[in-house]
Tab-separated table of C-alpha atoms in Angstrom:
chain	number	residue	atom	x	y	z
A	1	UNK	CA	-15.470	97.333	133.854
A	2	UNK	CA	-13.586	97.832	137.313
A	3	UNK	CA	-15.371	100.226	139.313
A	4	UNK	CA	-14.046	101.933	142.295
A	5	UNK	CA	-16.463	100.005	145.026
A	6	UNK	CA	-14.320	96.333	143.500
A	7	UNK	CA	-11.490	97.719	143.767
A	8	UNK	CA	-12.012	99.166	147.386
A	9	UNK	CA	-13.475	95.263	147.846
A	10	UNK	CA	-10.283	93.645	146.807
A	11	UNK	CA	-8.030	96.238	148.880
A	12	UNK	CA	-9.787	95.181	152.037
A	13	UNK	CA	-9.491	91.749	150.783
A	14	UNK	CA	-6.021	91.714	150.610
A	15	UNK	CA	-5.295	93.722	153.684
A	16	UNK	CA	-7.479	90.876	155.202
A	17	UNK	CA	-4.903	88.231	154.000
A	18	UNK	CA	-1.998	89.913	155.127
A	19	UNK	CA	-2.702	91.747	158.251
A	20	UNK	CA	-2.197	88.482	160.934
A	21	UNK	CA	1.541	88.082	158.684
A	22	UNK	CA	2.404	91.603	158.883
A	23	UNK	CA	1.410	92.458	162.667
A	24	UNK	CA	3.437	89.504	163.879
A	25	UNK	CA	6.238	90.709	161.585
A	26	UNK	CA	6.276	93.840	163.420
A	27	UNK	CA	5.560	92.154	167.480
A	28	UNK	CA	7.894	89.421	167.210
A	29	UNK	CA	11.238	89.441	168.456
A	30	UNK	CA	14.764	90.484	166.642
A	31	UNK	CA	16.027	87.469	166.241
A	32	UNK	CA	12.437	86.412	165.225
A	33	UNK	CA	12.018	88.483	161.917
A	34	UNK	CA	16.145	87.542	161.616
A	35	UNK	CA	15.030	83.856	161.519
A	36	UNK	CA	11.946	84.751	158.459
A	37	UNK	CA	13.803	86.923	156.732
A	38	UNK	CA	16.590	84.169	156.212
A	39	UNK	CA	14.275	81.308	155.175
A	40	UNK	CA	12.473	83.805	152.790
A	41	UNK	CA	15.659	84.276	150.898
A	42	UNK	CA	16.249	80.167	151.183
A	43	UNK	CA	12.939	79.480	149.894
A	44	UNK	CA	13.691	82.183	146.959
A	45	UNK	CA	16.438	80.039	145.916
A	46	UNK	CA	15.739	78.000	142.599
A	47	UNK	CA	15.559	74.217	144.215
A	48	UNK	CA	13.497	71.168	143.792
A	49	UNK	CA	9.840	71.996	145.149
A	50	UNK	CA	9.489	71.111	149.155
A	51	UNK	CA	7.155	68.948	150.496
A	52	UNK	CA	6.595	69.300	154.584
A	53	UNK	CA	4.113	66.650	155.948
A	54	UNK	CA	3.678	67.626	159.291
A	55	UNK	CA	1.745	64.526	161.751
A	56	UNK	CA	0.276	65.596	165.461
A	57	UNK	CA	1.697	64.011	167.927
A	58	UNK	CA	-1.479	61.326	168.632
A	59	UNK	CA	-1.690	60.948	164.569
A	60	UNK	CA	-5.702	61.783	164.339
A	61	UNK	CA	-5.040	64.087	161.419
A	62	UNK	CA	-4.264	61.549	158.866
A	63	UNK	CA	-5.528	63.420	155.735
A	64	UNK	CA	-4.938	60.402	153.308
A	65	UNK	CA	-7.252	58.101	155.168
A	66	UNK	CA	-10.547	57.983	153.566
A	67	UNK	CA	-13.622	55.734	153.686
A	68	UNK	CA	-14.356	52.779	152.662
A	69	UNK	CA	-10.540	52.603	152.217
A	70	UNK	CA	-10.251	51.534	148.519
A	71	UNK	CA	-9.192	52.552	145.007
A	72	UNK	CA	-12.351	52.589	143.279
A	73	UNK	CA	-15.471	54.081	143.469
A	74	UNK	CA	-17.508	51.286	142.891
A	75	UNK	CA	-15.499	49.457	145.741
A	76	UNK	CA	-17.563	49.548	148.909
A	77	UNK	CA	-17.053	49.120	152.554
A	78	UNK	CA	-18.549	45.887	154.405
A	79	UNK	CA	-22.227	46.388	156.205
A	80	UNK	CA	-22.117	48.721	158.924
A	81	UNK	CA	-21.826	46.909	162.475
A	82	UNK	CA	-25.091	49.165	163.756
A	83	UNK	CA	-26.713	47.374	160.497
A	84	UNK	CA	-25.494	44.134	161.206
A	85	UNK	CA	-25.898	43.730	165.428
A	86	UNK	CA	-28.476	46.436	166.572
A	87	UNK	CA	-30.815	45.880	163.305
A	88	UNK	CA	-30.225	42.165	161.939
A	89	UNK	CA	-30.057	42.512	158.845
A	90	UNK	CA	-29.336	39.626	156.668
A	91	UNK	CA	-26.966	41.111	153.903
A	92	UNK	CA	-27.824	44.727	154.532
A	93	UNK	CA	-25.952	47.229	151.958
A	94	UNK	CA	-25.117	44.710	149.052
A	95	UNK	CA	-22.260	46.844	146.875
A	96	UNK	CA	-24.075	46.845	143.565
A	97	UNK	CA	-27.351	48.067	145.076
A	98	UNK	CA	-25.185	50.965	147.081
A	99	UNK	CA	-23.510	51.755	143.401
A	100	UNK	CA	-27.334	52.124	141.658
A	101	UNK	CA	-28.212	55.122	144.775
A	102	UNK	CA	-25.034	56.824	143.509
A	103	UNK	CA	-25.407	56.571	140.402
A	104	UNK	CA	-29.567	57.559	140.772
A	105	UNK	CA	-28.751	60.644	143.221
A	106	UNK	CA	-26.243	62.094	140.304
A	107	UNK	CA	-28.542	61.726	137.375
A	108	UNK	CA	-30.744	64.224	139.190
A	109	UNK	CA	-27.900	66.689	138.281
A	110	UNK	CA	-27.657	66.405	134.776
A	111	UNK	CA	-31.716	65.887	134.314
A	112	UNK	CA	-31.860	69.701	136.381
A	113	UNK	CA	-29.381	71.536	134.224
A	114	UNK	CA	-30.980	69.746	131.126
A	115	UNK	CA	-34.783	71.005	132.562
A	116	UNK	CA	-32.794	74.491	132.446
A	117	UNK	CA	-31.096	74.686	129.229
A	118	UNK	CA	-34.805	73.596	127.754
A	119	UNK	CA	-36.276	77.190	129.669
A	120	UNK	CA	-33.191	78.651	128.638
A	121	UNK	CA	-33.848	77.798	125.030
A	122	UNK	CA	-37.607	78.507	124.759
A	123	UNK	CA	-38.069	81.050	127.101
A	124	UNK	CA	-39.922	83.241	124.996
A	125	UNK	CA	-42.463	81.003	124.254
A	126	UNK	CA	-43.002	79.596	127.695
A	127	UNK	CA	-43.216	83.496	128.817
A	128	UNK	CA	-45.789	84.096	126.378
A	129	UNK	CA	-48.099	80.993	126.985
A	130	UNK	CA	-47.242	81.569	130.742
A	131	UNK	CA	-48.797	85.076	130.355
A	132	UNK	CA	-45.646	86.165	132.727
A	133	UNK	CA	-44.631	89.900	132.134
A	134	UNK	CA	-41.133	88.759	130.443
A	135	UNK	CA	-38.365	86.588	130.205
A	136	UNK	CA	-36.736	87.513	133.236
A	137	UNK	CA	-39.492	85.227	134.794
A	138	UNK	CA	-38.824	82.470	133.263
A	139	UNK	CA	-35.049	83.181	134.265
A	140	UNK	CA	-36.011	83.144	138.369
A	141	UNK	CA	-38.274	79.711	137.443
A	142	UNK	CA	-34.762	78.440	136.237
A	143	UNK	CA	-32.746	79.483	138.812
A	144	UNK	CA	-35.425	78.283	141.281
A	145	UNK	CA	-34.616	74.997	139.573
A	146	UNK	CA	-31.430	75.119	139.603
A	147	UNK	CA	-31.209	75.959	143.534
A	148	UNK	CA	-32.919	72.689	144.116
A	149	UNK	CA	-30.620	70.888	142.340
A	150	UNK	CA	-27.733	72.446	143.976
A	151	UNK	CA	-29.829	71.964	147.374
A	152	UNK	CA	-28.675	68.215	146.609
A	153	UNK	CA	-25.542	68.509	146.854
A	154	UNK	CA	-25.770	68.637	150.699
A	155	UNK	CA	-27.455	65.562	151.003
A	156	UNK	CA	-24.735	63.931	148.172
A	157	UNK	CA	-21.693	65.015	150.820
A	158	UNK	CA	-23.549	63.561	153.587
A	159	UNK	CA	-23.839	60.422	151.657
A	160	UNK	CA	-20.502	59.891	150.288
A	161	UNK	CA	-18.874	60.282	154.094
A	162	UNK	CA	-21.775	57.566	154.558
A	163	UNK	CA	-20.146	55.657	151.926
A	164	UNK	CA	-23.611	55.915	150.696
A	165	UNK	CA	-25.286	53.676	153.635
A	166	UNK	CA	-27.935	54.678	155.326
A	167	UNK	CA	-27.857	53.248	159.122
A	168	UNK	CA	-28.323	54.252	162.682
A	169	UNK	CA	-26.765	57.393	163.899
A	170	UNK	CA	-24.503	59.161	167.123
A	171	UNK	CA	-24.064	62.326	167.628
A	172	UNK	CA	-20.527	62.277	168.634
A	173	UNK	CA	-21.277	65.965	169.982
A	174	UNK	CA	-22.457	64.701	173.177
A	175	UNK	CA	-19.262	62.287	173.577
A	176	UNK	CA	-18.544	63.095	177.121
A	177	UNK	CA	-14.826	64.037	177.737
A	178	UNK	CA	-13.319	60.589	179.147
A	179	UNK	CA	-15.697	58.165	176.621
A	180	UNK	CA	-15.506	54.534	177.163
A	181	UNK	CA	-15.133	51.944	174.644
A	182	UNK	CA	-18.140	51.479	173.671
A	183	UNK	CA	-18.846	55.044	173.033
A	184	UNK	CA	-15.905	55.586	171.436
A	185	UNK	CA	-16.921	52.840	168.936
A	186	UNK	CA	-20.893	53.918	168.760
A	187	UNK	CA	-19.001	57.063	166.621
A	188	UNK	CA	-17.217	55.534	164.328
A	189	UNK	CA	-17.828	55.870	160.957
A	190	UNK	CA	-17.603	51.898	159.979
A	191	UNK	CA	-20.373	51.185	162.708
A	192	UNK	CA	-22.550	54.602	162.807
A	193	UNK	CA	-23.581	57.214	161.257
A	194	UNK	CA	-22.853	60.743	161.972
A	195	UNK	CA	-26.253	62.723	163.136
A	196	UNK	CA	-25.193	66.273	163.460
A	197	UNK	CA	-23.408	65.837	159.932
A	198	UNK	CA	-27.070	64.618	158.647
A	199	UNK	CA	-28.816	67.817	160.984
A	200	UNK	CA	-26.508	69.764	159.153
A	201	UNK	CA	-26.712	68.560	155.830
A	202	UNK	CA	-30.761	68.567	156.040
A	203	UNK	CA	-31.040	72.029	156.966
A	204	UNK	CA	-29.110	73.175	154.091
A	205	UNK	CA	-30.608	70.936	152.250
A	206	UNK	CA	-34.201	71.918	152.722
A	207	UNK	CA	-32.091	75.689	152.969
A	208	UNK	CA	-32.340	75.478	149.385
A	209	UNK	CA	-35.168	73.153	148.352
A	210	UNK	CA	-37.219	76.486	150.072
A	211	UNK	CA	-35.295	78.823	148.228
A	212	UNK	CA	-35.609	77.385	145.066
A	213	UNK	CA	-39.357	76.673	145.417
A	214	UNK	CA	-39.713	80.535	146.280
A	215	UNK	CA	-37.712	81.857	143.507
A	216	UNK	CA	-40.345	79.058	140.967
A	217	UNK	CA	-42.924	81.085	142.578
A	218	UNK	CA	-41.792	84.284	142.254
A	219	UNK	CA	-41.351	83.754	138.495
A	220	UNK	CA	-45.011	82.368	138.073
A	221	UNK	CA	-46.818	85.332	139.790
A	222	UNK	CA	-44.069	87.991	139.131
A	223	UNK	CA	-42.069	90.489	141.032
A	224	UNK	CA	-44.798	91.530	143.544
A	225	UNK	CA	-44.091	93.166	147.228
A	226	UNK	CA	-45.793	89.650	148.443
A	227	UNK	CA	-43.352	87.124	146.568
A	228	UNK	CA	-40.234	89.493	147.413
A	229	UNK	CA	-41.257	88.878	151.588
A	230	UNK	CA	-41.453	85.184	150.489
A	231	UNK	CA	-38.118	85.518	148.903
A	232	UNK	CA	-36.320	87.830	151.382
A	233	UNK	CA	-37.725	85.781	154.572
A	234	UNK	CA	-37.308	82.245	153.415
A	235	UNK	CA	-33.576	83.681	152.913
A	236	UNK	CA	-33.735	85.112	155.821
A	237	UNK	CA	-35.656	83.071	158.431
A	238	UNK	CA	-33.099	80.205	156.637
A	239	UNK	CA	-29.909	81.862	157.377
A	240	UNK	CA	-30.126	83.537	160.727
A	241	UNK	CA	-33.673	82.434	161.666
A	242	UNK	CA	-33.707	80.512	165.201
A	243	UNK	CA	-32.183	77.188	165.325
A	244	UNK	CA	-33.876	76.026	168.114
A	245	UNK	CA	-36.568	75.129	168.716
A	246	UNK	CA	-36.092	71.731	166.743
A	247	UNK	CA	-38.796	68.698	165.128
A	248	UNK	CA	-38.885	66.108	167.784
A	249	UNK	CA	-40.616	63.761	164.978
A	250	UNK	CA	-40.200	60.019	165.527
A	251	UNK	CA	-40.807	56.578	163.976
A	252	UNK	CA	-41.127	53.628	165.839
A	253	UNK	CA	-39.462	51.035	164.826
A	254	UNK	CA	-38.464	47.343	166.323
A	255	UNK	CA	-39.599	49.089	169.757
A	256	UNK	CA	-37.160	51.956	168.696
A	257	UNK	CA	-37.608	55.497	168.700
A	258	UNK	CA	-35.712	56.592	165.530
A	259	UNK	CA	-35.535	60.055	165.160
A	260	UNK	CA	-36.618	61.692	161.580
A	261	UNK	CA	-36.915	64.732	159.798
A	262	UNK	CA	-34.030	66.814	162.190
A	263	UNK	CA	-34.904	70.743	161.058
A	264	UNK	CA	-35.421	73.747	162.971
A	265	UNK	CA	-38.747	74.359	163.623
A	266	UNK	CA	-38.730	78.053	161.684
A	267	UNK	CA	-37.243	76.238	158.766
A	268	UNK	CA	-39.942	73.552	158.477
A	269	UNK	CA	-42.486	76.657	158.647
A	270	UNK	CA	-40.772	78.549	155.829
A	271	UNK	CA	-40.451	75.064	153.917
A	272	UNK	CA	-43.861	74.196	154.304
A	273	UNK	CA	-45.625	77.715	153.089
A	274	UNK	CA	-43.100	77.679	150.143
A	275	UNK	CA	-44.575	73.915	149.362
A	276	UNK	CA	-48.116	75.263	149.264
A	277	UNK	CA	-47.355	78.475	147.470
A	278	UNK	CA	-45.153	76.561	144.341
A	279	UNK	CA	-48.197	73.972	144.141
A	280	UNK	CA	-50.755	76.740	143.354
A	281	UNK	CA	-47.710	77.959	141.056
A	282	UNK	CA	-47.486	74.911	138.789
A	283	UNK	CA	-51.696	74.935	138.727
A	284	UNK	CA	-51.568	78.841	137.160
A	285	UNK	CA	-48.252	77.872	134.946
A	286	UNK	CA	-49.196	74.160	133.713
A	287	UNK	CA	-52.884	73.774	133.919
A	288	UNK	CA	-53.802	76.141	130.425
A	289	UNK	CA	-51.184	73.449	128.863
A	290	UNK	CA	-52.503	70.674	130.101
A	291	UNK	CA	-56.283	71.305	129.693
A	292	UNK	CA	-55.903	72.132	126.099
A	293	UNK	CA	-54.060	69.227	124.982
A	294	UNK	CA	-56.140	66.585	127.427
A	295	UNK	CA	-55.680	63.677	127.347
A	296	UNK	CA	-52.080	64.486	125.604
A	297	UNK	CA	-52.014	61.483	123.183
A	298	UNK	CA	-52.860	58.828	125.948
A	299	UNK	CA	-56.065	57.466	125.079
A	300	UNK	CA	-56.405	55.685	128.738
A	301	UNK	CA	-56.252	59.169	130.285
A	302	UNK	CA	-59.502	59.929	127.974
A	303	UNK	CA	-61.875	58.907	130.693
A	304	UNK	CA	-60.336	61.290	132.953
A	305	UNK	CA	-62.387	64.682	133.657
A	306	UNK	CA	-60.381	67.466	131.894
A	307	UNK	CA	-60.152	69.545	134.773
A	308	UNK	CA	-59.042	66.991	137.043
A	309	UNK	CA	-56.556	65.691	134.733
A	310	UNK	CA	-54.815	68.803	133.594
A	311	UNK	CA	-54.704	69.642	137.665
A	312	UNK	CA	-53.497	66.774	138.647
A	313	UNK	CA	-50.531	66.776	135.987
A	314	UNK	CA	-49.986	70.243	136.999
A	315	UNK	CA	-49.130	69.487	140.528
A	316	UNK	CA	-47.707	65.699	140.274
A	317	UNK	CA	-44.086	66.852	139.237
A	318	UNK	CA	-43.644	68.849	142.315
A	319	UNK	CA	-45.937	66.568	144.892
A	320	UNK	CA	-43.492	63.490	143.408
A	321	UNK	CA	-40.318	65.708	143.892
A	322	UNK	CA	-41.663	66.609	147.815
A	323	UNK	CA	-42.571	62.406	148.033
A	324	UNK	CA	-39.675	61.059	147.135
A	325	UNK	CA	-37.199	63.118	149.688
A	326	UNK	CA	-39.951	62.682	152.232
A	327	UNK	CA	-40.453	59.264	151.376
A	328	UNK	CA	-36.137	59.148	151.902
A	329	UNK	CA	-36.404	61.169	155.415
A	330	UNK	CA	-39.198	59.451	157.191
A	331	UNK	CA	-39.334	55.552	156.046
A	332	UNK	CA	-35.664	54.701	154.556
A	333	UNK	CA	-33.722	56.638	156.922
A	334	UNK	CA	-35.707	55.651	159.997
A	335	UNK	CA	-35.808	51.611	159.506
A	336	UNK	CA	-32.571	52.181	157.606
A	337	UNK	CA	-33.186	49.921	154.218
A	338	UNK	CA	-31.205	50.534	151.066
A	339	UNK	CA	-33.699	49.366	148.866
A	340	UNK	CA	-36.020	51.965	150.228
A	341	UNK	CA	-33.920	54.544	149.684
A	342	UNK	CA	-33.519	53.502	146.130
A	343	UNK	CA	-37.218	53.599	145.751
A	344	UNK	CA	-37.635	56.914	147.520
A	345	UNK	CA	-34.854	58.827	145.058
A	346	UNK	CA	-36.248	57.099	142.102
A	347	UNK	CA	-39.824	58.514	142.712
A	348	UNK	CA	-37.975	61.635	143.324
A	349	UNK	CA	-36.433	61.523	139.476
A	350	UNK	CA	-39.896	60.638	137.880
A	351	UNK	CA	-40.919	64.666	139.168
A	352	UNK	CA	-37.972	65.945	137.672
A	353	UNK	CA	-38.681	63.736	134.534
A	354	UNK	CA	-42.186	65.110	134.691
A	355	UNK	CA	-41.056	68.681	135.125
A	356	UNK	CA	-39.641	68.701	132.248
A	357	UNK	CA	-42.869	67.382	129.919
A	358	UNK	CA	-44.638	69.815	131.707
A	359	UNK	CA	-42.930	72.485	129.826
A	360	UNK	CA	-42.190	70.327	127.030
A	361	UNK	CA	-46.035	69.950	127.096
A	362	UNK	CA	-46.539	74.500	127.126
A	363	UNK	CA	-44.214	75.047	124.561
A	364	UNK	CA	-46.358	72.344	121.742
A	365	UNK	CA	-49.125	73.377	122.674
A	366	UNK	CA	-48.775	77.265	122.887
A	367	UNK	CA	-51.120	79.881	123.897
A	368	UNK	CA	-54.525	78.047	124.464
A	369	UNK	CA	-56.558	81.052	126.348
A	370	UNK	CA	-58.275	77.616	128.609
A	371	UNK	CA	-58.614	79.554	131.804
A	372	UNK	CA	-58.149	77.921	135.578
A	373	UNK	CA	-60.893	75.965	136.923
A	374	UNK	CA	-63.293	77.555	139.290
A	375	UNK	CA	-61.830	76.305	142.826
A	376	UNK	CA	-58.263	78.101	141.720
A	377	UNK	CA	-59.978	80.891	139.469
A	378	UNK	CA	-58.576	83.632	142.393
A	379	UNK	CA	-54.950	81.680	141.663
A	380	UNK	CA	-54.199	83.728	138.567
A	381	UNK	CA	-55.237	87.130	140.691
A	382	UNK	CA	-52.034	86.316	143.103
């Protein structure tokens, strides 16, 4: 149904999209609005479609040119020259290992949406072995979910202008206005990185990795006036929070100072409480699950304490989720290895896979009553 306030939204809208045509319509010249009105009635005419390219005069636009410049996807560009001269690396970015990232940073995608079509499909049960209030929970656990996912994205775009390899940075920000050569080539995409395109993509990245784990927590303890400041400031401190100050964290490295980790310092903050809040989340949610079906048909995990097994498989989805993309900011994009980046995303996948049994793991076993352990009894008063 189209109420009044859309329909006021879509009048603005369009009076948005015409008002720069329109008011030079009416301040240009005679001869101007002459000249438009005459190619509007050419353009009207039933032709054969027209296709302007238009080229600046020192040819920088060049919309077709892409990178690596090949047909396929699979096809990838030679070893960056920052890889090659400034690191030494022997056969750096090999084409098949730079095709397994890809291929391991998009099965995160479908492995989310199939983590939320599970919720979405037994949401009544996990609600009611849960103990949350109603479904709608387990609807803002999913969408927390699915925010992370979509949080990936952002480092996915940074990684295909990459070409997907990871090596030394500029930030061609601080080009000064009459470059030399060798600056000039320090920004190029075949030889460098890009590092405010990585700043950028990591603070939307983690943008949403904070959103999403607030949203997981908001479903576990409920709609409380404490989880809607979480929600409401992580938004906010994320969106217009201060950008400066910034992490001046480091990694030494060959004698190099490589710089890691490049968030605002308010993010980080808002990133870090929403870490600690979503691991006591997964204890209240998981651990009932877990301690009643100990040691969950793996007789090795027998001679593991209950209560230190069922909280340690509450909390090792998200702690291998948080490893993995820290393992991929500090170590693989600091000495710049593929492999390590491999290893980093693939630890990162195992959470998600584990996520997944973890509610796999509520829904068999079903309401159990097993109550928290002692150290996190005041968890499930949050």
């Amino acid at each position: 149904m189209i109420t009044p306030a859309v329909m006021m939204l879509a009048a603005v809208g369009f009076v948005l999209l015409v008002h720069r045509d329109v008011a030079e319509g009416f301040s240009a010249p005679p001869t101007r609005v002459l000249e438009h009105h005459r190619l509007s009635l050419a353009l009207a005419q039933p032709r054969l479609p027209l296709i302007v390219h238009v080229q600046n005069e020192d040819g920088m636009d060049a919309p077709y040119t892409i990178y690596p410049n090949s047909r396929w996807g699979f096809e990838r560009a030679a070893p960056k020259a920052s890889l090659t001269t400034e690191l030494h690396q022997n056969n750096p970015a090999p084409a098949w290992l730079l095709n397994i990232i890809e291929l391991a940073h998009w099965v995160s995608f479908p492995l989310g949406f199939q983590i939320a079509g599970y919720l979405f499909s037994n949401a009544s049960a996990i609600a009611k072995v849960g103990n949350l209030e109603s479904t709608f929970q387990v609807f803002l656990i999913m969408l927390g979910i699915l925010n992370q996912v979509f949080g990936g994205g952002m480092a996915v775009l940074m990684h295909v202008y990459e070409g997907w390899m990871i090596s030394p940075f500029k930030n061609l920000i601080v080009l000064p206005s009459h470059p030399t050569a060798e600056k000039i080539d320090a920004i190029r995409i075949k030889n460098f990185n890009n590092a405010w395109l990585r700043a950028a993509a990591y603070q939307m990245l983690m943008t949403f990795q904070s959103l999403g784990l607030a949203l997981f927590s908001m479903g576990v303890f409920g709609i409380k006036p404490w989880t809607q400041i979480l929600v409401a400031g992580t938004i906010s401190i994320s969106l217009i929070g201060p950008k400066e100050p910034r992490l001046h964290l480091s990694r030494k490295i060959d004698g190099y100072e490589r710089p890691v980790l490049p968030l605002s310092l308010s993010l980080t903050v808002v990133l870090v409480i929403n870490v600690i809040v979503q691991l006591l989340a997964c204890i209240k949610l998981f651990y009932p699950a877990f301690s009643s079906g100990w040691p969950m048909g793996l007789p090795f995990l027998s001679h593991v304490p209950v209560e230190l097994g069922a909280l340690l498989a509450s909390i090792l989805p998200s702690t291998l989720q948080g490893a993995g993309g820290g393992i991929e900011g500090y170590f693989a994009e600091s000495s710049f290895k593929q492999w390590q980046h491999l290893g980093a995303f693939l630890i990162l996948l195992a959470g998600f896979i584990l996520l997944r049994n973890a509610f796999v793991q509520m829904v068999m076993v079903g309401p159990s009553g097993s109550s928290l352990p002692a150290l996190f009894g005041w968890v499930s008063q949050l």
